[in-house]
Amino acid sequence: MILEEEESMAEEKKEGAAATSADVAEAKRTPGGGITRRGLFIGVGSTAVLLGLGGLRYAGHNPINRPPGGTDEAHLVSGCIRCERCYEACPRQAIVPAKIEDGLLGMRSPMLDFNTGNYCDFCYEENGGVPLCVQVCPTEALELPADYTVGNPETGETGDIIIGTAEIDPRTCLAYRLTGCRDCYDACNYGAIELKDEGGANPIPYVVEDKCNGCGACQAVCLSLSSGSIKSSERAIVVRPIQG
Amino acid sequence: MKETKNAAAVETASKKDGAKAMDAKLKTRKLRTAVGAVVFVGMAAGLIAGVSMGTLSGFGWDTFSLLCPLGALGTMIATKTMIPRAVVSLLLIAALVLVFGRAFCSWLCPTMLIDRVRDFFRSPKKRRELAEKKNSQIKAVSQQEIEGLKAAKAGHACGACGKCQPVKHGKVDSRHAVLGGALLSTAIFGFPVFCLVCPVGLSFATVLVIWRAFAHGDATIGLILIPAMLVIELVVLRKWCSNFCPLSALMNLVGRFSRTFVPVINDEKCLETARATSCSKCAEACEADINIRHPEFGLRTMADCTRCRNCVDVCPTKAITMPIFVGKKAGKTVVEIPEPVMDDDLRPSLD
Ligand code: SF4
Ligand code: SF4
Ligand code: SF4
Ligand code: SF4
Ligand code: SF4
């Protein structure tokens, strides 16, 4: 730091000296009304960089699942200052900071990751159905309408906060290989997964899209990737974000 | 001639062990480092353990929040709405800056900790070199000022020598241009652009990304990129805090009206004014690039005082205090050259 000080001072000195030798009146004037030439250079350079970063808005990022109240993607990106308060607040650790691989624009903004075995219950259990992430968000980047109902695991109601919709990939789902797996069916609290051939030897799950609120419980329990024989980058059931 | 010899003696002595002596005197700096470290580690641990208290970008619990002022402005400009918690945070922080100036920068900001870590890893030789460089510059200023004043007394205009040019302090500097650029980009593209690269946010993000890599096997290029951005900002861009930081620019805007806890020099005790001996230890020690003894020669003005107390700590005659209230703007004291009355035992002690 000290060395840097020296250099910047030296530069300013040089400037001053040059100005005096050129014209005494000239020395009184600094370009940009008080900002030195070096300062002007810093200002212009940084503004250019920040405008370039702003352009990331058009680059966008991969669609990712957002916490409740964050599904209006444009609003979330506008509001979020990446303070990580929602990340801290989530009692189920369902929220993770989005990675750079999903796009620079979304880096460190909140994303729901169901592959960790955690899912979102809209804080039904921990906070009586008032999402804590929305409650703590200081910028209202996560924001819910005044009137809403959340998914209710007791009555099986879907609620009107929809994170996304689950989707089963028949090529990787273990049930399609007649293993009898029905973990996702068991995990769903809202009756959004039904079984073809229920009671039969090989029940096969499918998603009832109208009932699914994207809570991720099914994805959180899906075993397809741990069975070893299946090569895929994703679990057989994944929640796809709703297109806001 | 006696004082010149004295000054020379002081200078050689200070060159020998100036850096070490000064470091030893900076008592408040140790305290500040400790305070900053405790807050940072506490918040980072909270982040990892899921204790709701936020980070320095958005501190708070439950529904209470103290938002970063730049984040608060950015989010409101981007969403074009008034956000109550953002407005309250802005007012609260403005009040705090009015009272404590840029104290955040020297007591809490993680960049201060990163600086300390950098200092720590510098070789003693390098450290000495840096200190000597700064010392010789500041010395040149103070000697010129003293000589100049004497010359003025004898009928010559100061600045005839003109080796050290005063810095012209405008109302705004490069940081304000960065601030303007950040807000402009936010207005055009509709998201808080600076938050992407904010060193405060990146410091916490570094801890988080490393912890997640260990605990969850979450490998990501962020592991390299996030610390790399910090290094670019704090190491490659020279003097981030004084030249670039838009937060520092915001605080400067309010800090210039602060009249509380501003360091003031008692000219009757100061070696330069009372004894016409070049000293300016206070200017050497200032982390905010302020020359409190010769304000017009410092890169920044008292508007940027971070209340770090370095100047108070290093002053050999304890001439600097930080009174609760300063009536007029500090740092405008007139240097009067008295007849030299330098005794040997009044030389600044350098240990
Ligand atoms: S609603 Fe609750 S469980 Fe769901 S993401 Fe938010 S904090 Fe986590
Ligand atoms: S609490 Fe709000 S502003 Fe903070 S990271 Fe989460 S969504 Fe973003
Ligand atoms: S199908 Fe999956 S994501 Fe949809 S509600 Fe059921 S458990 Fe939740
Ligand atoms: S003037 Fe003194 S208290 Fe203020 S920043 Fe400089 S050294 Fe610290
Ligand atoms: S350190 Fe103290 S004695 Fe030395 S110039 Fe500053 S105020 Fe004067």
XYZ file of C-alpha atoms and ligand atoms in Angstrom:
635
model
C 0.000 0.000 0.000
C 2.743 2.385 0.918
C 4.624 1.818 -2.300
C 1.454 2.501 -4.204
C 0.977 5.727 -2.362
C 4.425 6.713 -3.374
C 3.732 6.044 -7.007
C 0.470 7.887 -7.092
C 2.000 10.836 -5.356
C 4.895 10.796 -7.738
C 2.491 10.877 -10.631
C 0.615 13.768 -9.228
C 3.856 15.582 -8.647
C 4.874 14.993 -12.223
C 1.551 16.339 -13.388
C 1.910 19.412 -11.265
C 5.423 20.068 -12.485
C 4.483 19.611 -16.111
C 1.583 21.984 -15.750
C 3.701 24.695 -14.141
C 6.305 24.608 -16.819
C 3.658 24.797 -19.533
C 1.526 27.567 -18.189
C 0.992 28.930 -14.711
C -2.709 29.516 -15.268
C -2.953 25.996 -16.630
C -1.703 24.621 -13.323
C -4.736 25.938 -11.493
C -7.009 23.909 -13.668
C -7.348 20.191 -13.162
C -9.262 18.257 -15.747
C -12.753 17.252 -14.657
C -13.215 20.025 -12.114
C -10.926 18.896 -9.326
C -10.305 15.349 -10.481
C -6.695 14.758 -11.457
C -5.841 13.169 -14.762
C -5.085 9.911 -13.031
C -8.435 10.171 -11.251
C -10.203 10.793 -14.506
C -8.501 7.755 -15.992
C -9.627 5.617 -13.041
C -13.164 6.958 -13.269
C -13.542 6.416 -16.987
C -11.897 2.996 -16.873
C -14.002 1.778 -13.977
C -17.210 3.093 -15.482
C -16.416 1.207 -18.678
C -15.799 -1.986 -16.697
C -19.000 -1.543 -14.696
C -21.021 -0.905 -17.845
C -19.478 -4.055 -19.320
C -20.507 -6.008 -16.228
C -23.988 -4.520 -16.587
C -24.128 -6.008 -20.058
C -24.179 -9.428 -18.372
C -27.862 -8.745 -18.015
C -28.207 -9.690 -21.659
C -25.972 -12.718 -21.321
C -28.396 -14.104 -18.730
C -27.749 -17.443 -17.069
C -29.079 -20.978 -16.943
C -32.608 -21.281 -15.576
C -32.312 -22.153 -11.886
C -34.851 -22.877 -9.162
C -35.394 -19.852 -6.975
C -36.688 -19.770 -3.397
C -40.346 -18.862 -2.848
C -40.986 -15.276 -3.867
C -38.009 -15.319 -6.219
C -39.589 -16.878 -9.246
C -39.988 -13.568 -11.035
C -36.469 -13.904 -12.388
C -36.166 -10.326 -13.650
C -37.261 -8.935 -10.302
C -34.940 -11.185 -8.347
C -31.909 -10.220 -10.413
C -32.798 -6.528 -10.073
C -33.209 -6.643 -6.343
C -30.711 -9.157 -5.008
C -27.515 -7.712 -3.526
C -26.094 -11.175 -2.743
C -26.087 -10.637 0.990
C -26.742 -14.332 1.669
C -29.276 -13.634 4.382
C -31.765 -16.005 2.770
C -29.053 -18.643 2.598
C -28.510 -18.297 6.336
C -32.179 -18.188 7.147
C -33.306 -21.354 5.382
C -33.918 -23.860 8.154
C -33.631 -26.731 5.678
C -30.492 -25.552 3.946
C -32.290 -25.820 0.653
C -30.854 -22.498 -0.521
C -27.320 -22.371 -1.904
C -25.456 -19.526 -3.586
C -25.677 -20.026 -7.352
C -22.404 -20.958 -8.971
C -20.552 -19.166 -11.659
C -21.026 -22.191 -13.939
C -24.696 -21.258 -14.189
C -23.792 -17.793 -15.405
C -21.858 -14.828 -14.061
C -25.012 -12.744 -13.704
C -26.537 -15.103 -11.180
C -23.381 -15.833 -9.238
C -24.033 -15.944 -5.468
C -27.754 -15.230 -5.904
C -30.039 -17.692 -4.098
C -30.806 -20.993 -5.762
C -32.590 -24.068 -4.483
C -30.450 -27.162 -4.675
C -32.411 -30.376 -4.152
C -29.492 -32.657 -4.973
C -28.129 -32.178 -1.481
C -31.085 -34.085 -0.079
C -32.735 -30.910 1.190
C -35.998 -29.519 -0.070
C -38.272 -26.558 0.592
C -41.400 -26.986 2.682
C -42.235 -23.278 2.456
C -41.254 -23.187 6.117
C -44.510 -24.915 6.931
C -42.953 -26.818 9.781
C -40.476 -24.237 11.029
C -42.397 -21.014 10.606
C -46.048 -21.883 10.121
C -45.938 -21.507 6.368
C -44.323 -18.066 6.252
C -41.140 -18.523 4.211
C -38.222 -17.319 6.330
C -36.137 -16.514 3.273
C -38.757 -14.002 2.144
C -39.055 -12.634 5.648
C -35.366 -11.814 6.023
C -34.657 -10.590 2.499
C -33.839 -6.912 3.078
C -34.218 -5.869 -0.529
C -37.539 -7.521 -1.313
C -35.816 -9.431 -4.080
C -37.764 -12.319 -2.590
C -41.285 -11.033 -2.343
C -44.685 -12.667 -2.000
C -48.123 -11.212 -2.741
C -50.061 -9.973 0.289
C -52.335 -12.981 0.073
C -51.017 -16.449 -0.504
C -51.289 -19.998 0.676
C -48.374 -22.351 0.841
C -48.345 -26.057 0.189
C -49.855 -27.837 3.160
C -48.405 -31.259 3.850
C -51.229 -32.082 6.257
C -54.109 -31.549 3.893
C -52.083 -32.207 0.756
C -53.047 -28.868 -0.749
C -50.609 -27.631 -3.351
C -50.838 -23.963 -2.394
C -50.271 -21.118 -4.794
C -46.554 -20.576 -4.442
C -45.050 -22.572 -7.245
C -41.263 -22.974 -7.455
C -41.239 -25.204 -10.499
C -42.538 -28.497 -11.810
C -41.030 -31.936 -11.367
C -40.150 -33.911 -14.455
C -39.271 -37.605 -14.703
C -36.794 -38.851 -17.264
C -37.920 -42.366 -18.277
C -34.439 -43.164 -19.576
C -32.881 -42.858 -16.150
C -35.745 -43.517 -13.738
C -35.141 -46.770 -11.880
C -38.842 -47.649 -11.855
C -38.777 -47.811 -15.616
C -36.186 -50.544 -15.240
C -38.714 -52.438 -13.245
C -36.888 -52.154 -9.970
C -40.033 -51.244 -8.088
C -38.529 -47.935 -6.867
C -41.182 -45.483 -5.730
C -39.201 -43.201 -3.430
C -40.408 -40.024 -5.090
C -43.985 -41.118 -4.801
C -43.504 -41.664 -1.081
C -41.764 -38.335 -0.643
C -44.396 -36.140 -2.244
C -46.643 -34.453 0.286
C -49.033 -33.001 -2.221
C -50.202 -36.030 -4.178
C -48.432 -34.768 -7.269
C -46.911 -38.126 -8.099
C -49.145 -41.003 -9.064
C -48.301 -44.529 -10.056
C -49.172 -46.364 -13.215
C -50.091 -49.886 -12.304
C -50.412 -49.054 -8.614
C -50.486 -52.234 -6.574
C -49.019 -54.159 -9.490
C -45.582 -55.700 -9.554
C -43.949 -52.715 -11.246
C -45.572 -49.386 -10.364
C -44.227 -46.554 -12.485
C -44.402 -42.951 -11.170
C -45.589 -39.972 -13.197
C -46.068 -36.331 -12.230
C -49.457 -34.664 -12.036
C -48.284 -31.211 -13.025
C -51.290 -29.318 -11.653
C -50.619 -30.572 -8.162
C -46.832 -30.103 -8.131
C -45.478 -26.972 -6.480
C -41.823 -27.743 -7.088
C -40.896 -28.334 -3.450
C -38.157 -30.734 -4.510
C -38.813 -33.485 -1.984
C -38.929 -36.019 -4.805
C -35.635 -34.903 -6.322
C -34.066 -34.841 -2.883
C -34.722 -38.559 -2.388
C -34.228 -39.800 -5.940
C -31.682 -42.635 -5.995
C -31.047 -42.945 -9.711
C -27.535 -41.533 -9.641
C -26.397 -43.608 -6.692
C -27.374 -46.892 -8.300
C -24.126 -46.846 -10.248
C -25.417 -48.176 -13.526
C -26.940 -44.938 -14.718
C -24.792 -42.374 -16.455
C -26.436 -38.988 -16.363
C -25.667 -35.540 -15.091
C -29.034 -35.265 -13.407
C -31.253 -37.273 -11.168
C -34.166 -39.052 -12.841
C -36.666 -36.631 -11.330
C -35.751 -32.953 -11.312
C -37.672 -29.796 -10.636
C -37.645 -27.442 -13.608
C -38.065 -23.763 -12.746
C -41.307 -22.199 -13.889
C -40.670 -19.831 -16.745
C -41.432 -16.429 -15.215
C 21.882 25.403 12.053
C 21.400 23.423 15.209
C 17.898 22.366 14.270
C 18.982 21.209 10.838
C 21.491 18.945 12.477
C 18.804 17.778 14.814
C 16.442 17.122 11.984
C 19.141 15.180 10.184
C 19.800 13.140 13.289
C 16.104 12.451 13.660
C 15.962 11.388 10.078
C 18.849 8.946 10.242
C 17.470 7.500 13.417
C 14.059 7.101 11.901
C 15.514 5.475 8.805
C 17.254 2.935 10.936
C 14.325 1.711 12.913
C 11.475 3.976 11.873
C 9.292 1.212 10.499
C 9.627 -0.961 13.542
C 9.227 1.878 15.980
C 6.127 3.085 14.267
C 4.578 -0.367 14.150
C 5.123 -0.759 17.859
C 3.353 2.495 18.560
C 0.205 1.690 16.644
C -1.694 0.332 19.615
C -5.127 1.099 18.254
C -4.225 -0.703 15.056
C -3.876 -3.938 16.990
C -7.257 -3.328 18.561
C -8.813 -2.507 15.194
C -7.396 -5.640 13.635
C -8.823 -7.675 16.494
C -12.252 -6.043 16.243
C -12.351 -6.518 12.481
C -11.217 -10.124 12.748
C -13.739 -11.012 15.453
C -16.596 -9.489 13.461
C -15.520 -11.121 10.212
C -14.928 -14.549 11.719
C -18.175 -14.329 13.679
C -20.206 -13.421 10.630
C -18.482 -16.010 8.462
C -19.127 -18.654 11.095
C -22.751 -17.549 11.226
C -22.924 -17.922 7.478
C -21.601 -21.452 7.707
C -23.678 -22.481 10.693
C -26.818 -20.812 9.433
C -27.146 -18.330 12.285
C -29.277 -15.492 11.023
C -27.212 -12.338 11.396
C -26.168 -11.607 7.858
C -22.863 -10.307 6.615
C -21.474 -6.799 6.386
C -23.427 -6.436 3.104
C -26.686 -6.920 4.944
C -26.369 -7.222 8.666
C -29.418 -8.062 10.735
C -31.615 -10.692 12.283
C -35.268 -11.578 11.747
C -36.799 -8.713 9.867
C -34.296 -6.118 11.085
C -31.640 -5.224 8.551
C -28.829 -2.790 8.175
C -28.109 -2.858 4.473
C -24.969 -1.766 2.738
C -25.738 1.798 1.586
C -24.559 1.091 -1.942
C -26.653 -2.080 -2.095
C -29.628 -0.138 -0.759
C -29.240 2.545 -3.419
C -28.552 -0.010 -6.141
C -31.516 -2.215 -5.405
C -33.876 0.770 -5.310
C -32.550 2.219 -8.552
C -32.695 -1.175 -10.265
C -36.241 -2.037 -9.187
C -37.415 1.587 -9.324
C -39.242 1.158 -6.025
C -38.896 2.544 -2.525
C -37.819 -0.281 -0.276
C -38.516 0.562 3.371
C -35.621 -1.410 4.810
C -33.260 0.149 2.276
C -34.390 3.684 3.112
C -34.075 3.077 6.847
C -30.588 1.626 6.343
C -29.481 4.612 4.304
C -30.630 7.045 6.985
C -29.071 5.031 9.789
C -25.756 4.737 8.019
C -25.719 8.421 7.100
C -26.175 9.205 10.798
C -23.366 6.832 11.760
C -20.989 8.307 9.196
C -21.865 11.800 10.376
C -20.696 10.840 13.839
C -17.851 8.414 13.128
C -16.761 9.291 9.605
C -15.390 6.405 7.627
C -14.743 4.379 10.790
C -16.198 1.328 9.036
C -13.126 1.311 6.784
C -10.546 1.019 9.517
C -12.485 -0.920 12.135
C -14.685 -3.378 10.258
C -14.017 -3.632 6.544
C -12.498 -6.982 5.499
C -10.143 -5.179 3.117
C -8.443 -3.794 6.223
C -7.869 -7.372 7.394
C -6.596 -8.423 3.986
C -4.161 -5.518 4.144
C -2.925 -6.689 7.516
C -2.398 -10.166 6.126
C -0.419 -8.696 3.227
C 1.695 -6.696 5.656
C 2.327 -9.817 7.645
C 3.675 -11.728 4.672
C 5.956 -8.937 3.523
C 9.600 -9.542 4.243
C 11.034 -7.214 6.904
C 13.303 -5.769 4.251
C 10.435 -4.924 1.951
C 8.506 -3.451 4.841
C 11.448 -1.272 5.772
C 11.835 -0.125 2.184
C 8.198 0.868 1.921
C 8.287 2.705 5.218
C 11.433 4.552 4.242
C 9.942 5.666 0.968
C 6.884 7.050 2.628
C 9.007 8.613 5.321
C 11.263 10.434 2.884
C 8.340 11.865 0.934
C 6.479 13.102 3.927
C 9.719 14.452 5.327
C 10.350 16.369 2.136
C 6.945 17.980 2.418
C 7.350 18.935 6.019
C 10.866 20.288 5.523
C 9.792 22.291 2.543
C 6.876 23.690 4.506
C 9.058 24.711 7.376
C 11.740 26.171 5.122
C 9.067 27.815 3.026
C 7.538 29.505 6.007
C 10.858 30.721 7.138
C 11.471 32.030 3.673
C 8.081 33.688 3.729
C 9.071 35.394 6.933
C 12.180 36.631 5.220
C 10.110 37.961 2.358
C 10.157 35.056 -0.109
C 7.080 33.352 -1.413
C 6.605 29.761 -0.402
C 6.582 27.369 -3.314
C 9.498 29.175 -4.940
C 11.292 25.900 -4.547
C 8.231 23.916 -5.573
C 9.692 20.503 -5.101
C 6.559 19.242 -3.404
C 3.395 20.295 -5.133
C 0.272 20.584 -3.060
C -2.559 18.284 -4.136
C -5.604 20.089 -5.419
C -8.589 18.707 -3.593
C -11.735 18.946 -5.653
C -15.180 18.307 -4.287
C -15.064 14.874 -5.857
C -12.308 12.458 -6.858
C -11.842 9.222 -8.772
C -13.899 7.208 -6.279
C -16.916 9.367 -6.964
C -16.505 8.662 -10.652
C -16.517 4.930 -9.877
C -19.621 5.436 -7.744
C -21.298 7.322 -10.571
C -20.338 4.591 -13.032
C -21.755 1.904 -10.753
C -25.064 3.711 -10.318
C -25.271 4.552 -14.014
C -24.739 0.934 -14.987
C -27.331 -0.107 -12.391
C -29.858 2.332 -13.843
C -29.231 1.184 -17.412
C -29.113 -2.551 -16.863
C -31.454 -2.791 -13.896
C -29.450 -4.737 -11.338
C -27.007 -3.782 -8.568
C -23.937 -4.200 -10.764
C -21.310 -3.312 -8.190
C -22.540 -6.040 -5.814
C -21.109 -8.578 -8.274
C -17.583 -7.369 -7.575
C -17.837 -5.761 -4.136
C -14.757 -6.755 -2.111
C -16.811 -6.964 1.091
C -19.235 -9.426 -0.493
C -16.373 -11.273 -2.189
C -14.547 -11.715 1.124
C -17.499 -13.518 2.632
C -18.105 -15.362 -0.634
C -14.512 -16.634 -0.506
C -15.079 -18.176 2.914
C -18.370 -19.666 1.787
C -17.096 -21.120 -1.453
C -14.112 -22.728 0.292
C -16.266 -24.123 3.055
C -18.811 -25.500 0.606
C -16.043 -27.147 -1.387
C -14.900 -29.000 1.719
C -18.218 -29.744 3.329
C -20.310 -30.506 0.270
C -17.720 -31.321 -2.364
C -19.051 -28.326 -4.261
C -16.248 -27.803 -6.755
C -16.661 -24.680 -8.862
C -14.424 -22.274 -10.748
C -15.674 -19.761 -8.194
C -13.044 -21.263 -5.887
C -10.430 -19.578 -8.046
C -12.400 -16.753 -9.569
C -13.798 -15.215 -6.374
C -10.421 -14.841 -4.629
C -8.894 -13.793 -7.963
C -11.347 -10.903 -8.226
C -10.370 -9.841 -4.704
C -6.690 -9.931 -5.606
C -7.292 -7.870 -8.738
C -9.189 -5.246 -6.781
C -7.026 -5.012 -3.700
C -3.579 -5.819 -5.048
C -3.468 -5.081 -8.771
C -5.584 -1.931 -8.675
C -3.378 0.288 -6.582
C -4.912 1.870 -3.516
C -8.425 0.533 -3.764
C -9.787 2.383 -0.723
C -8.525 5.844 -1.638
C -8.890 5.647 -5.394
C -11.617 3.191 -6.371
C -13.988 2.163 -3.621
C -17.457 3.595 -4.309
C -18.469 2.888 -0.720
C -15.641 5.033 0.485
C -16.924 7.683 -1.955
C -20.402 7.508 -0.434
C -19.050 7.788 3.088
C -16.822 10.673 2.026
C -19.921 12.579 0.893
C -21.336 12.449 4.412
C -18.022 12.339 6.283
C -17.118 15.820 5.082
C -19.807 17.201 7.381
C -18.599 15.269 10.401
C -17.410 17.364 13.332
C -17.166 14.604 15.898
C -14.101 12.580 16.864
C -12.057 14.364 14.213
C -8.362 14.371 15.161
C -6.978 17.817 15.902
C -3.430 18.922 16.486
C -2.538 21.040 19.452
C -0.073 23.421 17.828
C 1.497 24.271 21.143
C 2.666 20.694 21.502
C 3.360 19.722 17.896
C 7.083 19.588 17.132
C 6.640 21.288 13.789
C 4.705 24.280 15.034
C 6.187 24.587 18.472
C 9.777 23.733 17.621
C 10.026 24.111 13.864
C 11.361 20.588 13.627
C 10.308 18.437 10.760
C 8.296 15.485 12.104
C 5.016 14.671 10.331
C 4.862 11.205 11.863
C 1.105 11.635 11.869
C 1.031 11.992 8.097
C 3.265 8.980 7.684
C 1.011 6.821 9.792
C -2.304 7.823 8.251
C -3.934 4.920 6.435
C -6.365 7.188 4.660
C -3.639 9.133 2.821
C -4.379 12.293 4.748
C -1.566 14.611 5.719
C -3.119 15.980 8.871
C -0.131 18.276 9.562
C 0.017 19.717 6.052
C -3.468 18.979 4.686
C -2.852 20.466 1.270
C -0.087 17.920 0.607
C -2.097 14.795 1.404
C -3.829 12.792 -1.289
C -7.104 13.012 0.644
C -8.681 15.424 3.099
C -10.162 15.109 6.574
C -13.476 14.179 4.912
C -11.902 10.743 4.612
C -10.664 10.340 8.157
C -11.397 6.770 9.227
C -10.916 7.466 12.945
C -8.161 4.857 12.929
C -6.220 6.755 15.620
C -2.871 5.977 13.978
C -1.954 9.652 14.061
C -2.905 9.950 17.719
C -0.808 6.899 18.543
C 2.373 7.868 16.714
C 2.631 11.530 17.667
C 5.818 11.762 19.756
C 4.483 14.684 21.779
C 0.893 13.468 22.112
C -0.235 16.609 20.339
C -3.181 14.955 18.591
C -6.496 14.271 20.244
C -9.887 13.244 19.002
C -12.328 15.494 20.845
C -16.003 14.551 20.838
C -16.853 17.750 19.079
C -14.728 20.039 16.950
C -16.246 23.423 16.395
C -14.642 24.336 13.127
C -13.176 22.044 10.543
C -10.020 20.478 11.883
C -6.701 20.614 10.106
C -6.818 24.318 9.361
C -4.371 25.365 11.997
C -1.856 27.940 10.854
C 1.748 26.904 11.148
C 3.565 29.601 13.039
C 7.295 29.468 13.113
C 8.595 30.369 16.550
C 12.207 30.965 17.336
C 13.921 27.592 17.390
C 14.199 26.384 20.967
C 15.290 22.854 20.385
C 16.819 21.055 23.327
C 18.260 17.623 22.951
C 15.843 16.067 25.372
C 12.908 17.445 23.435
C 13.783 15.592 20.307
C 11.009 13.229 19.231
C 11.622 9.899 20.812
C 11.622 7.223 18.216
C 11.094 4.092 20.172
S -39.454 -21.309 2.232
Fe -38.269 -21.965 4.014
S -37.600 -24.039 3.474
Fe -38.235 -23.055 1.563
S -36.361 -22.145 0.733
Fe -37.369 -20.541 1.922
S -36.411 -20.684 3.934
Fe -35.957 -22.626 2.861
S -31.719 -12.235 1.166
Fe -32.523 -11.248 -0.692
S -30.881 -9.802 -1.304
Fe -29.967 -11.242 0.169
S -29.073 -12.867 -1.123
Fe -31.157 -13.546 -0.562
S -32.448 -12.849 -2.257
Fe -30.506 -11.731 -2.404
S -43.720 -33.907 -7.403
Fe -41.849 -33.516 -6.306
S -41.546 -31.297 -6.488
Fe -43.652 -31.720 -7.058
S -44.764 -31.383 -5.158
Fe -44.291 -33.578 -5.276
S -42.346 -33.789 -4.150
Fe -42.657 -31.604 -4.577
S -6.225 11.511 10.208
Fe -5.552 10.213 11.918
S -7.398 9.125 12.626
Fe -7.865 10.026 10.623
S -7.456 8.361 9.187
Fe -5.566 9.584 9.319
S -4.346 8.611 10.915
Fe -6.454 7.806 11.093
S 3.127 13.555 14.799
Fe 2.579 15.077 16.352
S 4.437 16.315 16.595
Fe 4.668 15.178 14.690
S 3.864 16.576 13.109
Fe 2.155 15.261 13.728
S 1.129 16.431 15.339
Fe 3.156 17.344 15.079
